[in-house]
Amino acid sequence: MAPEPDPAGEGGRAPRARRELIRARVVDEGFVRIEQLAADLGVTTMTIRRDLDYLQREGWLRKVRGGATAQPSTAFHGDVRHRMGAMAEAKEAIARAALRLVKPGQSVLLDESTTALALAELLPERAPLTVITYFGPVIQTLAGSPGIELISLGGTYYPAYDAFLGLRTVDSVSSLHADLLFASTTAITRGSCYHQSPETVAVKRALMDACDRRVLLVDHTKFERRGLYRLAPVAGFDLVVVDPGIPAPRLEELQSTAAKVLVAPEP
């Protein structure tokens, strides 16, 4: 999407540069106020509101009363940089537990989750492997790794996800079949997985159809979130791997709905 014109040229910056500054501040600070942004950047609050509208449409942030935030919601996933920094220890524990499920010579599908990225960093330990993904950070992590045959799926690029999504990605997935799928979800509500975008759901459903074994990787905060679009029941996965920090009531709830649950050991 082309940047909107900024006829006033406020603040002496091109709209693209100004919006990049705003996006970075929202991610770094978690929340920014419209009035403060206007004062710091030397533009009107109306210009900032237009910038926030644009950035929200692109998936970089979420507008809230008086400003904008990078915190996820039912309609906003959080940009990839924000997600990479969240629950890092839990993701590492989950990834270590998931790695035990991988055997040399297998083909592995990875989704665009940062939990799958934590697993990708460990996969060279199980080489030789074929790894299939559409997530930019996984591609960058595994590119050139000895013993890793890396297959990248195309489609429409979504900068806020740093991933390829959409119908072309679905078609690419449908032409393949793998031994294992490792995927995560934004939220688990009443025994089902939810996401904030229909494009994500379409691709992940294709992934679930394109493998012999489906493994869901989730930290315990997923039970505290909400999403708009239903992906699948938790029972649609063969195994759910959770971090050791999951509260006992949540674990009991998960065990009542999932086919099988593995609690990752303490790091």
Short mmCIF file of C-alpha atoms in Angstrom, two decimals:
data_model
loop_
_atom_site.label_atom_id
_atom_site.label_comp_id
_atom_site.label_asym_id
_atom_site.label_seq_id
_atom_site.Cartn_x
_atom_site.Cartn_y
_atom_site.Cartn_z
CA MET A 1 0.00 0.00 0.00
CA ALA A 2 1.46 3.36 -1.02
CA PRO A 3 1.98 5.96 1.71
CA GLU A 4 -0.72 8.61 1.96
CA PRO A 5 0.28 12.10 0.88
CA ASP A 6 1.26 14.62 3.52
CA PRO A 7 0.64 17.89 1.68
CA ALA A 8 1.69 20.07 4.59
CA GLY A 9 5.07 18.39 4.90
CA GLU A 10 4.73 18.77 8.64
CA GLY A 11 7.74 18.20 10.83
CA GLY A 12 10.14 18.27 7.90
CA ARG A 13 9.90 14.49 7.49
CA ALA A 14 8.38 12.41 4.73
CA PRO A 15 5.29 10.49 5.91
CA ARG A 16 7.09 7.17 5.55
CA ALA A 17 9.98 8.23 7.80
CA ARG A 18 7.63 9.76 10.38
CA ARG A 19 5.47 6.65 10.49
CA GLU A 20 8.52 4.46 10.94
CA LEU A 21 9.50 6.56 13.96
CA ILE A 22 5.99 6.24 15.38
CA ARG A 23 5.93 2.48 14.81
CA ALA A 24 9.29 2.02 16.52
CA ARG A 25 8.21 4.07 19.54
CA VAL A 26 4.98 2.12 19.95
CA VAL A 27 6.88 -1.17 19.93
CA ASP A 28 9.63 0.11 22.26
CA GLU A 29 7.33 1.84 24.75
CA GLY A 30 4.22 -0.33 24.48
CA PHE A 31 1.91 2.71 24.46
CA VAL A 32 2.23 6.23 23.07
CA ARG A 33 -0.06 9.26 23.37
CA ILE A 34 -1.19 11.24 20.36
CA GLU A 35 -0.43 14.61 21.94
CA GLN A 36 3.09 13.58 22.92
CA LEU A 37 3.83 12.23 19.44
CA ALA A 38 2.57 15.46 17.88
CA ALA A 39 4.75 17.55 20.17
CA ASP A 40 7.85 15.40 19.70
CA LEU A 41 7.53 15.22 15.91
CA GLY A 42 6.40 18.81 15.39
CA VAL A 43 3.13 17.96 13.63
CA THR A 44 -0.56 18.35 14.37
CA THR A 45 -2.59 15.79 16.27
CA MET A 46 -4.66 15.33 13.10
CA THR A 47 -1.54 14.26 11.22
CA ILE A 48 -0.67 11.79 13.99
CA ARG A 49 -4.19 10.37 13.87
CA ARG A 50 -3.86 9.83 10.12
CA ASP A 51 -0.50 8.16 10.68
CA LEU A 52 -1.97 5.86 13.32
CA ASP A 53 -4.87 4.98 11.03
CA TYR A 54 -2.41 4.02 8.32
CA LEU A 55 -0.19 1.98 10.65
CA GLN A 56 -3.20 0.18 12.12
CA ARG A 57 -4.40 -0.81 8.64
CA GLU A 58 -0.95 -2.19 7.94
CA GLY A 59 -1.06 -4.28 11.12
CA TRP A 60 1.74 -2.51 13.00
CA LEU A 61 -0.23 -1.24 16.01
CA ARG A 62 -3.66 -0.83 17.56
CA LYS A 63 -5.32 2.54 18.12
CA VAL A 64 -6.80 3.06 21.56
CA ARG A 65 -8.31 6.05 23.34
CA GLY A 66 -5.74 8.84 23.31
CA GLY A 67 -2.98 6.94 21.53
CA ALA A 68 -1.79 3.59 20.24
CA THR A 69 -0.41 0.35 21.65
CA ALA A 70 1.58 -2.68 20.56
CA GLN A 71 -0.22 -4.93 23.04
CA PRO A 72 -2.26 -7.72 21.40
CA SER A 73 -6.06 -7.72 21.41
CA THR A 74 -8.84 -9.77 19.85
CA ALA A 75 -8.24 -7.92 16.58
CA PHE A 76 -4.50 -7.23 16.76
CA HIS A 77 -1.76 -9.83 16.98
CA GLY A 78 1.10 -7.56 17.92
CA ASP A 79 3.92 -6.96 15.48
CA VAL A 80 6.64 -9.59 15.20
CA ARG A 81 9.26 -7.59 17.10
CA HIS A 82 6.94 -7.22 20.07
CA ARG A 83 6.08 -10.92 20.02
CA MET A 84 9.73 -12.00 19.87
CA GLY A 85 10.42 -10.38 23.22
CA ALA A 86 7.42 -11.89 25.00
CA MET A 87 7.61 -15.05 27.15
CA ALA A 88 11.13 -15.85 25.91
CA GLU A 89 11.97 -18.36 28.66
CA ALA A 90 8.68 -20.20 28.24
CA LYS A 91 9.19 -20.43 24.50
CA GLU A 92 12.69 -21.79 24.96
CA ALA A 93 11.41 -24.49 27.33
CA ILE A 94 8.65 -25.43 24.89
CA ALA A 95 11.11 -25.53 22.00
CA ARG A 96 13.48 -27.83 23.89
CA ALA A 97 10.63 -30.22 24.66
CA ALA A 98 9.40 -30.10 21.06
CA LEU A 99 12.88 -30.82 19.70
CA ARG A 100 12.71 -34.29 21.26
CA LEU A 101 9.87 -35.12 18.88
CA VAL A 102 12.02 -34.49 15.79
CA LYS A 103 14.05 -37.28 14.21
CA PRO A 104 16.82 -36.89 11.61
CA GLY A 105 15.56 -37.29 8.08
CA GLN A 106 12.06 -35.94 8.76
CA SER A 107 10.24 -33.10 7.03
CA VAL A 108 8.97 -30.36 9.34
CA LEU A 109 6.42 -27.59 8.78
CA LEU A 110 6.82 -24.41 10.88
CA ASP A 111 4.23 -21.65 11.10
CA GLU A 112 4.83 -17.92 11.59
CA SER A 113 4.83 -18.05 15.39
CA THR A 114 7.76 -16.89 17.50
CA THR A 115 7.49 -20.16 19.44
CA ALA A 116 8.17 -22.05 16.22
CA LEU A 117 11.10 -19.68 15.67
CA ALA A 118 12.55 -20.77 19.03
CA LEU A 119 12.33 -24.36 17.81
CA ALA A 120 13.89 -23.45 14.45
CA GLU A 121 17.00 -22.23 16.24
CA LEU A 122 17.47 -25.75 17.64
CA LEU A 123 16.61 -27.81 14.57
CA PRO A 124 20.20 -28.02 13.20
CA GLU A 125 20.83 -30.37 16.17
CA ARG A 126 18.53 -32.88 14.44
CA ALA A 127 19.92 -32.54 10.91
CA PRO A 128 19.48 -33.77 8.27
CA LEU A 129 15.99 -32.29 8.02
CA THR A 130 13.70 -30.70 5.48
CA VAL A 131 12.11 -27.56 6.93
CA ILE A 132 9.15 -25.86 5.24
CA THR A 133 8.02 -22.39 6.29
CA TYR A 134 6.69 -19.03 5.16
CA PHE A 135 8.04 -17.04 8.15
CA GLY A 136 10.88 -14.62 7.43
CA PRO A 137 12.78 -15.01 10.74
CA VAL A 138 12.79 -18.82 10.40
CA ILE A 139 14.11 -18.52 6.85
CA GLN A 140 16.86 -16.18 8.04
CA THR A 141 17.71 -18.47 10.97
CA LEU A 142 18.05 -21.66 8.92
CA ALA A 143 19.36 -20.34 5.61
CA GLY A 144 22.69 -22.00 4.94
CA SER A 145 22.52 -24.31 7.96
CA PRO A 146 24.39 -27.58 7.23
CA GLY A 147 22.03 -30.50 6.83
CA ILE A 148 18.90 -28.34 6.56
CA GLU A 149 17.00 -28.40 3.27
CA LEU A 150 14.95 -25.22 3.52
CA ILE A 151 11.75 -24.76 1.51
CA SER A 152 10.24 -21.28 1.55
CA LEU A 153 6.57 -20.85 0.68
CA GLY A 154 5.51 -17.75 -1.22
CA GLY A 155 2.38 -15.63 -1.20
CA THR A 156 1.46 -12.08 -0.24
CA TYR A 157 4.00 -10.56 2.12
CA TYR A 158 2.64 -9.10 5.38
CA PRO A 159 5.32 -6.83 6.92
CA ALA A 160 3.81 -6.77 10.41
CA TYR A 161 3.98 -10.58 10.51
CA ASP A 162 7.21 -10.81 8.49
CA ALA A 163 5.49 -13.71 6.74
CA PHE A 164 3.83 -14.74 3.51
CA LEU A 165 0.09 -15.34 3.82
CA GLY A 166 -3.00 -15.57 1.65
CA LEU A 167 -4.37 -17.84 -1.06
CA ARG A 168 -1.04 -18.32 -2.84
CA THR A 169 0.52 -19.54 0.40
CA VAL A 170 -2.41 -21.92 0.92
CA ASP A 171 -1.88 -23.29 -2.59
CA SER A 172 1.85 -23.74 -1.91
CA VAL A 173 1.16 -25.66 1.29
CA SER A 174 -1.43 -27.85 -0.41
CA SER A 175 1.15 -29.13 -2.86
CA LEU A 176 3.34 -30.58 -0.06
CA HIS A 177 3.13 -33.16 2.71
CA ALA A 178 5.35 -33.28 5.81
CA ASP A 179 5.97 -35.58 8.74
CA LEU A 180 5.47 -32.97 11.45
CA LEU A 181 3.75 -29.63 11.92
CA PHE A 182 4.76 -27.31 14.74
CA ALA A 183 2.33 -24.42 15.12
CA SER A 184 1.16 -22.01 17.76
CA THR A 185 -1.99 -19.97 18.26
CA THR A 186 -2.89 -16.52 19.49
CA ALA A 187 -5.57 -17.62 21.95
CA ILE A 188 -7.26 -20.70 23.37
CA THR A 189 -10.88 -20.22 24.37
CA ARG A 190 -13.34 -22.94 25.37
CA GLY A 191 -11.19 -25.66 23.88
CA SER A 192 -10.54 -23.99 20.53
CA CYS A 193 -7.66 -22.06 18.94
CA TYR A 194 -8.26 -18.53 17.68
CA HIS A 195 -6.40 -15.94 15.61
CA GLN A 196 -6.88 -12.30 14.65
CA SER A 197 -6.76 -12.63 10.87
CA PRO A 198 -8.60 -14.88 8.39
CA GLU A 199 -5.42 -15.06 6.28
CA THR A 200 -3.56 -16.70 9.17
CA VAL A 201 -6.38 -19.17 9.77
CA ALA A 202 -6.53 -20.17 6.10
CA VAL A 203 -2.81 -20.93 5.96
CA LYS A 204 -2.74 -22.81 9.26
CA ARG A 205 -5.68 -24.97 8.24
CA ALA A 206 -3.75 -25.89 5.12
CA LEU A 207 -0.74 -26.76 7.29
CA MET A 208 -2.87 -29.02 9.44
CA ASP A 209 -4.03 -30.90 6.34
CA ALA A 210 -0.49 -31.26 4.99
CA CYS A 211 1.18 -33.35 7.71
CA ASP A 212 1.10 -36.70 9.48
CA ARG A 213 1.39 -35.30 13.01
CA ARG A 214 0.20 -31.95 14.35
CA VAL A 215 1.91 -30.42 17.38
CA LEU A 216 0.58 -27.27 19.04
CA LEU A 217 3.12 -25.14 20.93
CA VAL A 218 1.56 -22.77 23.49
CA ASP A 219 2.62 -20.87 26.57
CA HIS A 220 0.13 -20.36 29.38
CA THR A 221 -0.66 -16.74 28.44
CA LYS A 222 -2.61 -18.01 25.41
CA PHE A 223 -5.45 -18.92 27.77
CA GLU A 224 -5.75 -15.28 28.86
CA ARG A 225 -6.19 -13.89 25.35
CA ARG A 226 -8.98 -13.73 22.82
CA GLY A 227 -9.15 -13.93 19.04
CA LEU A 228 -11.75 -13.26 16.38
CA TYR A 229 -11.33 -16.20 14.00
CA ARG A 230 -11.58 -19.84 15.05
CA LEU A 231 -8.82 -22.05 13.69
CA ALA A 232 -9.61 -25.50 15.05
CA PRO A 233 -10.36 -27.34 18.28
CA VAL A 234 -7.36 -28.06 20.46
CA ALA A 235 -8.29 -31.72 20.03
CA GLY A 236 -7.49 -31.30 16.34
CA PHE A 237 -3.81 -31.48 17.29
CA ASP A 238 -2.14 -34.77 18.17
CA LEU A 239 -0.09 -33.20 20.94
CA VAL A 240 -0.01 -29.90 22.84
CA VAL A 241 3.29 -28.76 24.37
CA VAL A 242 2.98 -26.16 27.14
CA ASP A 243 5.48 -24.37 29.34
CA PRO A 244 6.05 -25.39 32.98
CA GLY A 245 4.51 -22.13 34.19
CA ILE A 246 0.98 -23.16 33.31
CA PRO A 247 -1.30 -22.94 36.39
CA ALA A 248 -2.85 -26.22 37.57
CA PRO A 249 -6.45 -25.20 36.70
CA ARG A 250 -5.39 -24.27 33.17
CA LEU A 251 -3.51 -27.53 32.79
CA GLU A 252 -6.54 -29.51 33.92
CA GLU A 253 -8.70 -27.56 31.46
CA LEU A 254 -6.26 -28.28 28.65
CA GLN A 255 -5.99 -31.96 29.50
CA SER A 256 -9.79 -32.25 29.36
CA THR A 257 -9.89 -30.97 25.77
CA ALA A 258 -6.58 -31.99 24.16
CA ALA A 259 -5.72 -35.40 22.74
CA LYS A 260 -2.42 -35.39 24.64
CA VAL A 261 -0.50 -32.80 26.66
CA LEU A 262 3.23 -32.54 27.29
CA VAL A 263 4.44 -30.10 29.95
CA ALA A 264 7.95 -28.91 29.12
CA PRO A 265 10.56 -29.42 31.85
CA GLU A 266 11.91 -26.42 33.71
CA PRO A 267 14.76 -24.75 31.78
#
